XYZ file of C-alpha atoms in Angstrom:
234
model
C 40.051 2.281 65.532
C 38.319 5.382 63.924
C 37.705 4.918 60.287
C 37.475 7.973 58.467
C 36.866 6.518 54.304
C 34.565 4.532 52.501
C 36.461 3.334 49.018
C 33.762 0.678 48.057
C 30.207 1.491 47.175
C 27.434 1.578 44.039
C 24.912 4.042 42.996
C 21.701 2.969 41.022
C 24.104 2.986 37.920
C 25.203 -0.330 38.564
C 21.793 -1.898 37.771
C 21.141 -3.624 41.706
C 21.606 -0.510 43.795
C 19.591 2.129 45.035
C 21.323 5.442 45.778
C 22.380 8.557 43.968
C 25.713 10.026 44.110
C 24.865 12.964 46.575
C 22.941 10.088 48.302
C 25.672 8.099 48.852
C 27.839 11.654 49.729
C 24.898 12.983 52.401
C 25.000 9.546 54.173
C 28.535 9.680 54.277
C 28.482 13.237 56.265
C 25.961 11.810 58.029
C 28.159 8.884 59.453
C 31.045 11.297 60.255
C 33.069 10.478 57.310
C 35.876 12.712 55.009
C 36.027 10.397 52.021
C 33.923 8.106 50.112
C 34.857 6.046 46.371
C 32.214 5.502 44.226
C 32.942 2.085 42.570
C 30.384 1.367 39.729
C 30.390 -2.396 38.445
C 32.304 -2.609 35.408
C 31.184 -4.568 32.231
C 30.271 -8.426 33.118
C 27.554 -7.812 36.401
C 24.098 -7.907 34.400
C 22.687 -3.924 34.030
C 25.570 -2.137 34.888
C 26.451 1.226 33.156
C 27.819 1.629 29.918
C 31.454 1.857 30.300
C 30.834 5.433 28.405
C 29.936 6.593 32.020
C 33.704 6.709 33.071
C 34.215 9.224 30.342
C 32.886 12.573 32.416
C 33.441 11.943 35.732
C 35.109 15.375 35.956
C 31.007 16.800 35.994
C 30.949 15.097 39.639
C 31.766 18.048 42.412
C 34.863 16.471 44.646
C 33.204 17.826 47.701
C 29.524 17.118 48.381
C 28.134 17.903 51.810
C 31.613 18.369 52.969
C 32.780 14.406 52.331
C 35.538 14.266 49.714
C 34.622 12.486 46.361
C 36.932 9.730 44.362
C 35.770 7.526 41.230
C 36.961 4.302 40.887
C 35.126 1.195 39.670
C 34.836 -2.563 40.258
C 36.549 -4.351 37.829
C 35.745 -7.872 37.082
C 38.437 -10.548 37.043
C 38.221 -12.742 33.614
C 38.584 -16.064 33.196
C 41.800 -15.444 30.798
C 43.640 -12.765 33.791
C 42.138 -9.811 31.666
C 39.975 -6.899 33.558
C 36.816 -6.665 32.163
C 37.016 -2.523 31.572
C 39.093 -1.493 28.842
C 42.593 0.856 29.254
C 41.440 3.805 27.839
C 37.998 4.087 30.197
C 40.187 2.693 33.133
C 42.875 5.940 32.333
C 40.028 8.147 33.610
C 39.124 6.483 37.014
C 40.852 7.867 40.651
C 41.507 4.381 41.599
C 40.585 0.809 40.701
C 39.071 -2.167 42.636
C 39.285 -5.358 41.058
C 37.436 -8.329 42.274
C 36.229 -12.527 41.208
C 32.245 -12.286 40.845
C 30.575 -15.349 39.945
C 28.089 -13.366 37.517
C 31.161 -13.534 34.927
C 33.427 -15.698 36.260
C 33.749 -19.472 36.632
C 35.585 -21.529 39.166
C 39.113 -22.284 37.658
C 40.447 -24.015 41.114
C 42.918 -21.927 43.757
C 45.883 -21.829 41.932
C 44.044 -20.522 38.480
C 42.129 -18.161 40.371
C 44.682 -16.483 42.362
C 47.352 -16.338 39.155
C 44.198 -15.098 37.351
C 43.673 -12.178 40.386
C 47.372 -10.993 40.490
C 47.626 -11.078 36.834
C 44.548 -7.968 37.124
C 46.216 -6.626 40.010
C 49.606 -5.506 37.865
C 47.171 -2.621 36.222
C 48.761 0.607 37.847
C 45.031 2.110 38.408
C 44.373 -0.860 40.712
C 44.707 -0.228 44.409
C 41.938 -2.670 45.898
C 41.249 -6.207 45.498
C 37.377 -6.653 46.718
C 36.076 -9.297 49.193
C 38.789 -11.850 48.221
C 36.848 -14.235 51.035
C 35.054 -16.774 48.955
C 35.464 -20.719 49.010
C 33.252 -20.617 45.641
C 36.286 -19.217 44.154
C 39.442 -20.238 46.424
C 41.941 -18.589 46.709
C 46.128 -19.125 47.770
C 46.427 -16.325 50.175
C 50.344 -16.867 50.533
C 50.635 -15.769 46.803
C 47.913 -13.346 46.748
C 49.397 -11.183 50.196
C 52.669 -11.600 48.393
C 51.719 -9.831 44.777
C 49.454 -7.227 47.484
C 52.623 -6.137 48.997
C 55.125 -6.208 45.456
C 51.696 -4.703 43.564
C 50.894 -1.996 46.250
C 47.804 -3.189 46.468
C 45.533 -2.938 49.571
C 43.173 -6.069 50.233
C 39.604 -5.817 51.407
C 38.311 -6.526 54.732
C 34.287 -6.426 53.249
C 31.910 -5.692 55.315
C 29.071 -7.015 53.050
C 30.490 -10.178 53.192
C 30.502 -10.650 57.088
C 26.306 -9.860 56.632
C 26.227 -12.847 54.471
C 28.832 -16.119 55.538
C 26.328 -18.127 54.800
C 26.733 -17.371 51.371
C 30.545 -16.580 51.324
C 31.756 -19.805 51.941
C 34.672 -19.820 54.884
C 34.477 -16.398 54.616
C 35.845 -15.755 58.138
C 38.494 -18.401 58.109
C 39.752 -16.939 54.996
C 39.874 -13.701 56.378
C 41.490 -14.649 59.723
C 44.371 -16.397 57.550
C 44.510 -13.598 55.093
C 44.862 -10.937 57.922
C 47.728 -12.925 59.615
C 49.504 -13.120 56.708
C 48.625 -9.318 55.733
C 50.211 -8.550 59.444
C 53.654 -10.607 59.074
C 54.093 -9.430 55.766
C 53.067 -5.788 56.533
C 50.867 -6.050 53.589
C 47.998 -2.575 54.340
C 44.126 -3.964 54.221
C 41.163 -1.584 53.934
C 37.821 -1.949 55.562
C 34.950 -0.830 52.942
C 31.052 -1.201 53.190
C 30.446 -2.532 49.468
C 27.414 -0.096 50.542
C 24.338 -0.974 47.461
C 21.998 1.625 49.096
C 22.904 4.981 51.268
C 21.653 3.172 54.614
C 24.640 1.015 54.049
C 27.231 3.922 53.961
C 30.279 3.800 56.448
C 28.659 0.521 57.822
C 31.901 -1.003 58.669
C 31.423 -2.556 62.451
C 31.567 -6.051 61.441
C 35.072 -5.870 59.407
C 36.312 -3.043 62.322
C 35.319 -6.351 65.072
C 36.817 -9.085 62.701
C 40.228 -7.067 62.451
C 39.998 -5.639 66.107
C 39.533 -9.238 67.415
C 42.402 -10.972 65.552
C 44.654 -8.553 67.191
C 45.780 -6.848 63.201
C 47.620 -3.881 63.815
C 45.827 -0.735 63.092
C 48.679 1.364 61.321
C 48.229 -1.463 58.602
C 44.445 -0.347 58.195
C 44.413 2.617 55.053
C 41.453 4.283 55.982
C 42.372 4.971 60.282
C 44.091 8.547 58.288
C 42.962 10.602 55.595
C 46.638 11.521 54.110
C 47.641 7.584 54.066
C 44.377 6.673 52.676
C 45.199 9.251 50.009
C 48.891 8.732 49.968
C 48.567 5.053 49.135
C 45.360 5.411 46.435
C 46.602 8.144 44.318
């Protein structure tokens, strides 16, 4: 399984990471691949940009170092179903991840959480839900693969979070269960590197292993083609 797109990754912007944009876009090239997303936290994760940011991402060149270049962000879940970026700076992103981080979000039990997620996930900008692996916040993956597939929205396989179970609680089981269900539903998943730094670009062998091993078909994997990567994000 080649993968050819990284939609998931932060530049120093977000307060915690460590890379510039041609940075990011270099290691890309480097790692062999034709698309990158750079995802910037959105208002809630402590030093992130001003949401003013979103307003000129049209200065960014779409091709640096011969890697194709989207803008999205990473869009925090609320406790009340609400995204945590408003409309009008959302209207200017490529694409939108949305994801539960514990920095601004507190555990509302499996069924809260998840109606909370999908409620986010109606947004027509949002075409990712990030790392949705964590016991901290649990999570009914029989609802959630069902509002993926009526949604059109493509669920993370993160590779981040395979560096760290310890931390993501049943992080593998989750993802084992949520990939079954992804396959009998036909419900697409994308692989992403949630890359902080530029050494982290296009690192995506753990996910790749965790799919490959669970036997998850690879036409239901977005980024194996650029034009269905493409096709399905914009």
């Amino acid at each position: 399984m080649n993968l050819i797109g990284d939609m998931h990754m932060h530049t120093l912007v977000s307060g915690h990471a460590y890379g510039t944009i041609r940075e990011m876009a270099q290691a890309a090239q480097v790692k062999g691949l034709e698309m990158i997303g750079i995802t910037e936290h959105a208002p809630g994760i402590p030093g992130t940009v001003d949401p003013f940011y979103y307003n000129n991402l049209q200065a960014v060149p779409r091709e640096l170092y011969g890697v194709q270049v989207y803008h999205g962000s990473e869009i925090n879940v609320l406790k009340d179903g609400t995204l945590s970026l408003a409309q009008s700076y959302i209207d200017h992103l490529d694409y939108a991840i949305v994801g539960i981080h514990v920095q601004c979000y507190e555990n509302a039990g499996k069924e809260q959480n998840t109606s909370n997620l999908i409620a986010c996930m109606k947004n027509e900008k949002v075409k990712i839900v990030s790392h949705p692996d964590d016991d901290h916040t649990p999570l009914d993956y029989e609802r959630l693969v069902k509002a993926a597939k009526q949604y059109h929205v493509a669920l993370e396989v993160n590779n981040s979070s395979l560096k760290k179970v310890d931390q993501r609680w049943n992080c593998l089981e989750n993802y084992r269960t949520m990939l079954s269900l992804c396959q009998k539903r036909r419900v697409p998943v994308i692989i992403d590197s949630d890359a902080h730094d530029p050494s982290q670009v296009g690192e995506l062998n753990l996910a790749k292993a965790l799919v490959e091993s669970v036997g998850f078909d690879p036409s239901l994997v977005l980024n194996t083609n650029l034009e269905k990567l493409k096709s399905f994000l914009f």
